[in-house]
Coordinates of C-alpha atoms in Angstrom, one line a residue:
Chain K
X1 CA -38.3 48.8 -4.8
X2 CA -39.4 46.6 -1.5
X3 CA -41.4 44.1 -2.9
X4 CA -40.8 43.6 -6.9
X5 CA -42.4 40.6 -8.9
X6 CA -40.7 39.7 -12.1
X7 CA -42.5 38.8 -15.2
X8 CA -40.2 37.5 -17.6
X9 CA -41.3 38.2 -21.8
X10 CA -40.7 36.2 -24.9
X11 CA -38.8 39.1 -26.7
X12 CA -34.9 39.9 -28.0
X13 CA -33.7 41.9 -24.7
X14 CA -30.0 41.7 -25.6
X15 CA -28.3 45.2 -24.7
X16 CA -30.0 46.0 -22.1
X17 CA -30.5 42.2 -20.4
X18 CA -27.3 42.1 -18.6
X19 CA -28.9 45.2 -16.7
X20 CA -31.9 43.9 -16.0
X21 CA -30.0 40.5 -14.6
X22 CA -27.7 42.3 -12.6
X23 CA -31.2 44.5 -11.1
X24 CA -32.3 40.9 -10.7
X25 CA -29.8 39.8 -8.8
X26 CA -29.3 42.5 -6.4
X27 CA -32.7 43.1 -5.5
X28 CA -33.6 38.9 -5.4
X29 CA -33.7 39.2 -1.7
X30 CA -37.0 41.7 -2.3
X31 CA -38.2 39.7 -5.5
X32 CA -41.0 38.0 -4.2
X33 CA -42.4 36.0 -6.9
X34 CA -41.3 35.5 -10.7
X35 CA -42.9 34.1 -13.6
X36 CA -42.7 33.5 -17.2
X37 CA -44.8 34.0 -19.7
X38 CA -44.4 31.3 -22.7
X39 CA -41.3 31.6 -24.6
X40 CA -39.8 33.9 -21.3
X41 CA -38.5 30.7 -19.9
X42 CA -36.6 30.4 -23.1
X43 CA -34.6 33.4 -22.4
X44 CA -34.7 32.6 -18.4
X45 CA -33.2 29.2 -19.4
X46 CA -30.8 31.1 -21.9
X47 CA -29.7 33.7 -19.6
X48 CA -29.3 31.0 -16.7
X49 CA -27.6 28.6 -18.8
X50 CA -24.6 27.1 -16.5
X51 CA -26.9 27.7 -13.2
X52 CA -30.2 27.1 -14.3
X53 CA -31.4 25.4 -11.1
X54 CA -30.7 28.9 -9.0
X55 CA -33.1 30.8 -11.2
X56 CA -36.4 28.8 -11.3
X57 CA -39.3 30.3 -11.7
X58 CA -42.5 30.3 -9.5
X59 CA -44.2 29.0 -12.7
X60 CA -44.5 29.8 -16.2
X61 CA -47.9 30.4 -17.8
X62 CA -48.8 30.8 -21.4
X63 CA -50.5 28.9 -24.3
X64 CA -47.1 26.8 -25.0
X65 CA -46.4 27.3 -28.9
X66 CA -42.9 29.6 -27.9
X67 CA -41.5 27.6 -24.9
X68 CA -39.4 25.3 -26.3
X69 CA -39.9 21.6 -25.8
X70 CA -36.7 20.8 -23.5
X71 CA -37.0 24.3 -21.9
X72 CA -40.4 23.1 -20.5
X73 CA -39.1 20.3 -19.9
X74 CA -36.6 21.2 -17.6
X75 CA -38.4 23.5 -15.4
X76 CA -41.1 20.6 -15.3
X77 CA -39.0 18.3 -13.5
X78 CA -37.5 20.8 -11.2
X79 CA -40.9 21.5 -10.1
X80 CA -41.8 24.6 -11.6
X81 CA -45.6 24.8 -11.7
X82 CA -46.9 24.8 -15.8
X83 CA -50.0 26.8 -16.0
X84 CA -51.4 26.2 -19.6
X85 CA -53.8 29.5 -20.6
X86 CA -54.9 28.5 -24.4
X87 CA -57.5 31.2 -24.4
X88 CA -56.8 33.5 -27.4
X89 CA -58.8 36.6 -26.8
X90 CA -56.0 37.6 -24.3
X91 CA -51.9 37.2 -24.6
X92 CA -49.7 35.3 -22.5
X93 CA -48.7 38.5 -20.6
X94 CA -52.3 39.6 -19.9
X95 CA -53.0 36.1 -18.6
X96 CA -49.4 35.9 -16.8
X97 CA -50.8 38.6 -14.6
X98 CA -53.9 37.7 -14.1
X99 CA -52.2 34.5 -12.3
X100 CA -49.9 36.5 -10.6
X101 CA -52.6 38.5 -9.1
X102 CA -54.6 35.6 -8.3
X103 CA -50.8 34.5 -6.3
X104 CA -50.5 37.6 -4.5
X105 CA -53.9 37.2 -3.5
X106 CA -54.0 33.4 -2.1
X107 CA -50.3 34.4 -0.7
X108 CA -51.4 37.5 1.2
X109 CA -48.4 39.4 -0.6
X110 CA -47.8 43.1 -0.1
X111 CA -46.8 44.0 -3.4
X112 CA -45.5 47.4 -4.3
X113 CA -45.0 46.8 -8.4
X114 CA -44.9 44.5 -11.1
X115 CA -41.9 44.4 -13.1
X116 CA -41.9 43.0 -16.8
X117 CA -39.3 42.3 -18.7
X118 CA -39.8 42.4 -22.3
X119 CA -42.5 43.6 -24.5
X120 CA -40.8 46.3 -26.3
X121 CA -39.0 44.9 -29.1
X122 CA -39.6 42.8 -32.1
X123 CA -42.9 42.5 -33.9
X124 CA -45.1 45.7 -33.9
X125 CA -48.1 44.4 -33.4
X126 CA -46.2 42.5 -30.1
X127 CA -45.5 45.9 -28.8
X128 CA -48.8 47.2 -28.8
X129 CA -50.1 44.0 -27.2
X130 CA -48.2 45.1 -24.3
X131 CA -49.4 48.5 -23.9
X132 CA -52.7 47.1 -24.6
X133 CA -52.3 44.7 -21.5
X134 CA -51.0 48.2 -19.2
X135 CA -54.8 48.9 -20.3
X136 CA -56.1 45.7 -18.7
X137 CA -53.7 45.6 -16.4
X138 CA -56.0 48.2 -14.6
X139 CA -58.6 45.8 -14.1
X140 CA -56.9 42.7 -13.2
X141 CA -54.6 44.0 -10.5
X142 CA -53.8 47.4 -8.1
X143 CA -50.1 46.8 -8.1
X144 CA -48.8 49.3 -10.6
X145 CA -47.0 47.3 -13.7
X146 CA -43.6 48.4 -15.5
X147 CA -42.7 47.1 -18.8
X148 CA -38.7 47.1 -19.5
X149 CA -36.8 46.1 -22.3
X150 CA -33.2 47.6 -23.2
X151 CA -33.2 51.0 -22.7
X152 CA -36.7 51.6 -22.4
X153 CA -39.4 51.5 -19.7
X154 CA -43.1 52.4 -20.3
X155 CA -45.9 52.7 -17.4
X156 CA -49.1 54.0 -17.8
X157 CA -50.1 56.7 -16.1
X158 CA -54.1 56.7 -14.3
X159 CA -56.3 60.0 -14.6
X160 CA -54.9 61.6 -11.6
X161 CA -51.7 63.6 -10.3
X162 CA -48.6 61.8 -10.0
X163 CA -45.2 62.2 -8.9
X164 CA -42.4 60.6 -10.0
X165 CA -39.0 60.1 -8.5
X166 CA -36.3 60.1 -11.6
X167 CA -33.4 60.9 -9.5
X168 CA -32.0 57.3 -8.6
X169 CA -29.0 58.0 -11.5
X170 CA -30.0 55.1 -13.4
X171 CA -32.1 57.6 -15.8
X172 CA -30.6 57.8 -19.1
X173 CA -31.7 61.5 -20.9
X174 CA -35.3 61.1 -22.3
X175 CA -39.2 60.2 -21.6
X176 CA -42.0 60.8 -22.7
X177 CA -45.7 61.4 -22.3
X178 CA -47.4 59.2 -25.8
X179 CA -51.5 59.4 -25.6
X180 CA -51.6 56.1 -26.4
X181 CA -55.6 55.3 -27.1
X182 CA -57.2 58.5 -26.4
X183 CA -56.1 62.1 -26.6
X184 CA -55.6 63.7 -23.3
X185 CA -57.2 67.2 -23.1
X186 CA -55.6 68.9 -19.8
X187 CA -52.0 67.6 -19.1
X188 CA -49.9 69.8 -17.0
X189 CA -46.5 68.8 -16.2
X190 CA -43.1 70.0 -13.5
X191 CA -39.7 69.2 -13.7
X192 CA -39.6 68.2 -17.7
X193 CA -37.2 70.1 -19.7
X194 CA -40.6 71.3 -21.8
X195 CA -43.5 71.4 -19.8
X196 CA -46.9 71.0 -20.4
X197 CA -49.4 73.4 -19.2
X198 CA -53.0 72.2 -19.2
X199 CA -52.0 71.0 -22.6
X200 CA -53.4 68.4 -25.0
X201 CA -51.8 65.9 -26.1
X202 CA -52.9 63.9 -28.9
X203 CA -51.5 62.0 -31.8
X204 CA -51.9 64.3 -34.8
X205 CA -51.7 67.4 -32.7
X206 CA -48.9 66.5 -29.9
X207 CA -47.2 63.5 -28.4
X208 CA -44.2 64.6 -26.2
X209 CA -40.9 62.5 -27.4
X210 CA -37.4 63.7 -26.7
X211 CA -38.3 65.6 -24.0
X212 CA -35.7 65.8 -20.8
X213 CA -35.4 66.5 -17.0
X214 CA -34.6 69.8 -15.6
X215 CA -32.8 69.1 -12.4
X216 CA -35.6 68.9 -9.9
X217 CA -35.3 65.0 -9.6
X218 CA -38.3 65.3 -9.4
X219 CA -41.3 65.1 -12.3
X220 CA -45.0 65.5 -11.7
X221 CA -47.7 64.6 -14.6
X222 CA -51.3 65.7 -13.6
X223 CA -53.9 64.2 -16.5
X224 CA -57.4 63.9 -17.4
X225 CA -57.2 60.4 -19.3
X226 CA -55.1 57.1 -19.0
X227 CA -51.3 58.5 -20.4
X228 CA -48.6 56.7 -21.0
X229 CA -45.4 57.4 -19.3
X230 CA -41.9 56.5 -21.4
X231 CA -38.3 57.3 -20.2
X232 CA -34.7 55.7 -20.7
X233 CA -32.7 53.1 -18.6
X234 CA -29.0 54.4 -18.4
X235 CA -27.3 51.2 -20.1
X236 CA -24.6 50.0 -18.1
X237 CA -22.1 50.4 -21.3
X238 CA -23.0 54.0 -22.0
X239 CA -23.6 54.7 -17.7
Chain Z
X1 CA -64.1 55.9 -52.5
X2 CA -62.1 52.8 -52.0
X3 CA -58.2 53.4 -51.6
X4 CA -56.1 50.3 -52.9
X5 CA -52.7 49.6 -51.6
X6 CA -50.2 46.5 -51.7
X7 CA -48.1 47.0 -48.7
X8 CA -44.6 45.5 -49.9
X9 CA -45.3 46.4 -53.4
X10 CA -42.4 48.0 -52.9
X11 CA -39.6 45.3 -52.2
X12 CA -40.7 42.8 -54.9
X13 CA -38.2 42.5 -57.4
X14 CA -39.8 43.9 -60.4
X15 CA -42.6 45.9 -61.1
X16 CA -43.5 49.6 -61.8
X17 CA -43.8 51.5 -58.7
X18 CA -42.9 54.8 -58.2
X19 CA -41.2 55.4 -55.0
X20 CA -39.0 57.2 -52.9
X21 CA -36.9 56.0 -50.0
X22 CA -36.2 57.9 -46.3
X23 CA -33.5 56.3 -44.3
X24 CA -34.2 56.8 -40.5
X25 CA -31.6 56.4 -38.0
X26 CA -31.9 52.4 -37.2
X27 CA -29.7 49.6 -38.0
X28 CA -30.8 49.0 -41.9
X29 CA -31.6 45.3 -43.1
X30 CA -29.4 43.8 -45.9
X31 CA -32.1 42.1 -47.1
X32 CA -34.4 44.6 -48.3
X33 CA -32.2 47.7 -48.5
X34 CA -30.5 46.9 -51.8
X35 CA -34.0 46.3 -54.2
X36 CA -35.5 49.4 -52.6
X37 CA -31.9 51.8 -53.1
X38 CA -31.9 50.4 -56.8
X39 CA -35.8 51.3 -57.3
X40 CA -36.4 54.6 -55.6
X41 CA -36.4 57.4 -57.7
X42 CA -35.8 59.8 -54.8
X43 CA -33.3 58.8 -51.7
X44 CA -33.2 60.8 -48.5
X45 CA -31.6 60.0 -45.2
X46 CA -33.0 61.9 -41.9
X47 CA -29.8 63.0 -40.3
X48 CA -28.1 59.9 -38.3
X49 CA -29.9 57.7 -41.3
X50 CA -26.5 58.9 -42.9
X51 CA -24.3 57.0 -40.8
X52 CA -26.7 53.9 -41.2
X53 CA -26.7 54.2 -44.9
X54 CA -22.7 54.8 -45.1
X55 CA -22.0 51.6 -42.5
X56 CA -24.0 49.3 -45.1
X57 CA -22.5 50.5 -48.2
X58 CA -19.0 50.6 -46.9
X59 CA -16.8 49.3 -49.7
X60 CA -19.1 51.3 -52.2
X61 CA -20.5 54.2 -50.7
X62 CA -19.7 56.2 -54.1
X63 CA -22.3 53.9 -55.4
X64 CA -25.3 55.1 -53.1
X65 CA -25.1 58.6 -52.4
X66 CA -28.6 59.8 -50.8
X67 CA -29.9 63.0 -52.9
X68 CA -30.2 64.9 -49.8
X69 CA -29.7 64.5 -46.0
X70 CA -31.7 67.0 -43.4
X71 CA -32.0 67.1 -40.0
X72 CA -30.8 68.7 -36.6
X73 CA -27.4 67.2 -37.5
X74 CA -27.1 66.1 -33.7
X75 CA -26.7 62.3 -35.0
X76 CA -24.8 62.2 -37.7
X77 CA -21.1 62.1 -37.5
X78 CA -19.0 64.3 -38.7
X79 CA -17.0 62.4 -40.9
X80 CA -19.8 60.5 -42.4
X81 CA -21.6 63.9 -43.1
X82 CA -18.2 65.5 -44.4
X83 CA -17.8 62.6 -47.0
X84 CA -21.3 62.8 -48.0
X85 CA -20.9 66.8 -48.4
X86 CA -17.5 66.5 -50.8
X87 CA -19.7 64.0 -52.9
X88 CA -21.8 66.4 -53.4
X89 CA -24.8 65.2 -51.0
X90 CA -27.4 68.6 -50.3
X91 CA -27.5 69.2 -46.8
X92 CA -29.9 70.8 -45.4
X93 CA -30.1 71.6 -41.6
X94 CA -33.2 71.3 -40.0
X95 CA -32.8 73.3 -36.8
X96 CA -36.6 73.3 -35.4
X97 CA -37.2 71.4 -32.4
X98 CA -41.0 70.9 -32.4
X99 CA -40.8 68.2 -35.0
X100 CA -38.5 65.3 -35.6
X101 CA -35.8 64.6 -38.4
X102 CA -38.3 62.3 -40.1
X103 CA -41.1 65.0 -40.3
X104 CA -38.8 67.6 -41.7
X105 CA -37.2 65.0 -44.1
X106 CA -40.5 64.7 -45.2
X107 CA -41.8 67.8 -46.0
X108 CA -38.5 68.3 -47.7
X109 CA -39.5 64.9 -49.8
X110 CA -42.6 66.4 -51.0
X111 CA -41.0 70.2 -51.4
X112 CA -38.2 67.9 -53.9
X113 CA -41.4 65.4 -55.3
X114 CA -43.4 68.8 -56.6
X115 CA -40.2 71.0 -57.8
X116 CA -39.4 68.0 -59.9
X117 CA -42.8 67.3 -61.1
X118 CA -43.0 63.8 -60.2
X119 CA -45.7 61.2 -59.7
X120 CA -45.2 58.9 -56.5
X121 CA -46.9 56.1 -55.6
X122 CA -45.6 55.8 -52.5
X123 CA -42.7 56.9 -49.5
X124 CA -40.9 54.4 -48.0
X125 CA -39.5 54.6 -44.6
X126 CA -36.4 52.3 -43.6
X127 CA -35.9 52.4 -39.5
X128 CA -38.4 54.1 -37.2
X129 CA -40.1 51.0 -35.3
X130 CA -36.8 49.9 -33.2
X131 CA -34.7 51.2 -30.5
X132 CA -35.8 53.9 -28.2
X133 CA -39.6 53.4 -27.3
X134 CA -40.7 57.5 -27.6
X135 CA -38.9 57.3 -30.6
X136 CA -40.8 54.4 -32.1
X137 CA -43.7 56.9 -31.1
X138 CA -42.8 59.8 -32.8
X139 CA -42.5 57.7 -36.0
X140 CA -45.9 56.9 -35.5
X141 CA -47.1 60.8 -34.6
X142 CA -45.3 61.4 -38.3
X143 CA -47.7 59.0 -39.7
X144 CA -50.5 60.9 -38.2
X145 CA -48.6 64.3 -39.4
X146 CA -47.8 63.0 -43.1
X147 CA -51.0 63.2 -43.9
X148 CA -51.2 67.1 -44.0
X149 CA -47.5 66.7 -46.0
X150 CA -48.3 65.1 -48.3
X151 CA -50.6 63.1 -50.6
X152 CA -48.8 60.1 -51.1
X153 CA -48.8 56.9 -48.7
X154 CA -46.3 56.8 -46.2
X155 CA -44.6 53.5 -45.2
X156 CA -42.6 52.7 -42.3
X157 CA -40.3 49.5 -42.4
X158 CA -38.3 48.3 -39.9
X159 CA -37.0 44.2 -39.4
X160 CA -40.1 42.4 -40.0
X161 CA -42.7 45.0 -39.5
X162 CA -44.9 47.6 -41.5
X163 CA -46.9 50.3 -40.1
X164 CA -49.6 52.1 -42.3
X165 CA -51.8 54.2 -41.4
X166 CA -55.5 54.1 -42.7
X167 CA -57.4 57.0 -43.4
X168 CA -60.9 57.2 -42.6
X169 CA -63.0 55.3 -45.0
X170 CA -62.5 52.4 -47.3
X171 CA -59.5 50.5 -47.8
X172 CA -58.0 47.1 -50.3
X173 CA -54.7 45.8 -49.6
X174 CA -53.2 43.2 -51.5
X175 CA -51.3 41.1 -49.7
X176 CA -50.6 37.9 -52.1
X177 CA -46.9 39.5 -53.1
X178 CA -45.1 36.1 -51.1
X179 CA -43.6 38.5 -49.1
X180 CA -46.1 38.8 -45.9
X181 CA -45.4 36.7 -42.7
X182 CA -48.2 35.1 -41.0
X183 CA -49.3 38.1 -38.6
X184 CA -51.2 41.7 -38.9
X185 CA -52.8 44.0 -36.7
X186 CA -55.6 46.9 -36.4
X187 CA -54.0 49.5 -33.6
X188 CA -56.4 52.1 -32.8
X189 CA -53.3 54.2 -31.5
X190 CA -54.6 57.8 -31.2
X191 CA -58.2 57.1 -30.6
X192 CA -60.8 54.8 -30.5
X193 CA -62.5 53.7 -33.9
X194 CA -66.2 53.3 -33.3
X195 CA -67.1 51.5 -36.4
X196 CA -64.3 49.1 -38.1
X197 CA -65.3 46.2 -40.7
X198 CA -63.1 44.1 -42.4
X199 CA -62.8 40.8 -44.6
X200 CA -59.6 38.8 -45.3
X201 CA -58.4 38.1 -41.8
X202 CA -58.7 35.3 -39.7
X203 CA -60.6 37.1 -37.0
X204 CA -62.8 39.5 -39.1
X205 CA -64.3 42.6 -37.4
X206 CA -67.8 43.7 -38.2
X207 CA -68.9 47.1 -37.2
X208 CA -66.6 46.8 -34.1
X209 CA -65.1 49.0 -31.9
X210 CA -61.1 49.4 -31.7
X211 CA -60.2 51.1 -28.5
X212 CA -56.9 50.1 -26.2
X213 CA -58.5 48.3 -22.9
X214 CA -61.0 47.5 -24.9
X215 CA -60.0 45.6 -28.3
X216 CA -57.1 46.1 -30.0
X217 CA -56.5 43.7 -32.9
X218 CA -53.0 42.3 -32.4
X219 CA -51.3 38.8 -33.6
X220 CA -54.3 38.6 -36.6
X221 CA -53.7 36.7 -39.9
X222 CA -55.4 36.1 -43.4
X223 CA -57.4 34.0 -44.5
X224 CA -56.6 32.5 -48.2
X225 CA -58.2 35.1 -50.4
X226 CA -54.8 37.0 -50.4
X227 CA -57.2 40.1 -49.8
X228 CA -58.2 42.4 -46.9
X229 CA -60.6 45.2 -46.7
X230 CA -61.1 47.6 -44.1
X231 CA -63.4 50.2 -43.5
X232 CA -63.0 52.4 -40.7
X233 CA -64.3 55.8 -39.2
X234 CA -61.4 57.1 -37.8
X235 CA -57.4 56.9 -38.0
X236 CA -56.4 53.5 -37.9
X237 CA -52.8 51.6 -37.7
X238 CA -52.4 48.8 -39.8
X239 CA -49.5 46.7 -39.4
X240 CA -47.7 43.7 -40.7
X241 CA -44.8 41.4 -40.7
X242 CA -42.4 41.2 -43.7
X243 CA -41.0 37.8 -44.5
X244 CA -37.3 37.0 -43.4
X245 CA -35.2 36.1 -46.2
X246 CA -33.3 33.6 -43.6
X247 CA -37.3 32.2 -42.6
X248 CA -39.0 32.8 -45.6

């Protein structure tokens, strides 16, 4: 990653958090801009807790009713910038990027992705929220966005070809190609351990889980619709 | 035809639902597991649900001994499967790849449900909805699947969530048991819904479209009527949050 944003999600990442801190601190010197989105200053603050001044974030944005009182607080007085979003058509992640677009923008930035943290866990409902934003996430920004939380990561794949790179050894076994939304009616896929071959995928009929890598490195996904990508982060305990 | 449904029938206390219970391979909550062992009238655990089910009965795992456990076997371990085997647990392996332990288990279930002659109300599912996110999808592709399995509804439960999922046409779901948290959602998961109605939520949809990056109907709640109806044209998701014993 050159350029990586951080956007920092009110949900449970225990296992896999020490990874995503440790990805954090090694690649700070290329993090460009982070944020939190409501209650994902909680967890900064948590996670921080002993050093919290040398983790502030650019700002946290949301409509308030996770963050906890002293939490804000805190990063209030050290001069993190509060950005209070109370419109409820859209969740504090959707809105988070829409500011950080808006950033990168007035900044000039030359943003490669968006990584979020969080967004996979907890309430149901929560988890498709996030998936949903991927959806807007379309429309709000060019910068392609990764949700992460313990041992997963999902991205969401445009109609198009695309070639991933899964050779960096921090793959754990599986992914996954999940029509999330829409079926997809011509997927065709390289370097899976089952590949697709102008195939549908569609809940009911097909939705590729378990599936593996052959030993390419290497994994390309042409589709017709919006797909959503899925694989597993090796966790540091089970490397 | 109106199909009528109360979600967590199933873990009230009393009451004269028929059910039967599939153990998936996710840590198992203490708070619900015991009422629903004690009132299922089939128990099944899909392959590493074994090792979940002997981990929270330890002390007294004579005392809840699943009537069968299927699957690939590639999760359950060995010694948890050999006790279960000497107690006289059926096994049944489940070789075939192109479906998951939970949609074999079930169509075991239903084989089991129609040998025996039974009536069921209703399959619960503990696990499914944590861990692994492609996993957490596949439980949801079984939803879609169960439907050609079997008649009876199929529920997924997992922490403090429900998934459901509504067939095409008209639907009443309690949900005045005292047991629902605040939130519920619509999740047009496979495909968009053209035409969904509802009553008894806060934010009510008439005639509306549910389609991701378009609407999806997340972080919803009821209104006081302790009712909702939903009408919809195609598949539909309905979930919900089960109240915490420790924040109920």
């Amino acid at each position: 990653w050159q350029k990586v944003i951080f956007l920092r999600e009110n949900k449970d990442i225990c296992g896999g958090y020490k990874f995503c801190a440790c990805a954090v601190a090694q690649n700070s010197a290329r993090t460009v801009l982070r944020a939190c989105a409501d209650g994902g200053a909680n967890r900064l603050y948590h996670i921080t807790e002993g050093n919290n001044e040398s983790f502030l974030p650019d700002y946290i944005s949301g409509d308030f009713d996770s963050i906890r009182p002293d939490v804000k607080e805190y990063y209030k007085v050290k001069g993190c910038e509060l950005i209070e979003t109370p419109d409820q058509d859209f969740t504090d992640f959707t809105k988070c990027l829409q500011i950080l677009q808006k950033k990168i923008e007035e900044k000039g930035l030359q943003i490669d992705m968006i990584v979020t943290l969080g967004g996979l866990g907890g309430r149901f409902d929560q988890v498709m929220a996030s998936v949903e934003t991927l959806f807007h996430a379309t429309n709000i920004t060019p910068t392609p966005v990764i949700v992460i939380q313990e041992c997963s990561l999902i991205y969401l794949l445009q109609p198009g070809k695309h070639k991933l790179h899964v050779n960096t050894g921090l793959e754990s076994k599986w992914c996954g190609l999940i029509p999330v939304g829409n079926p997809c009616d011509n997927v065709t896929t390289t370097g899976l351990k089952w590949n697709l071959t102008n195939h549908v995928l569609k809940f009911g009929t097909l939705v590729s889980t378990s599936n593996t890598y052959d030993e390419s490195g290497v994994v390309t996904i042409s589709t017709d619709k919006l797909l959503l990508w899925t694989m597993g982060i090796k966790n540091k305990q089970n490397a």
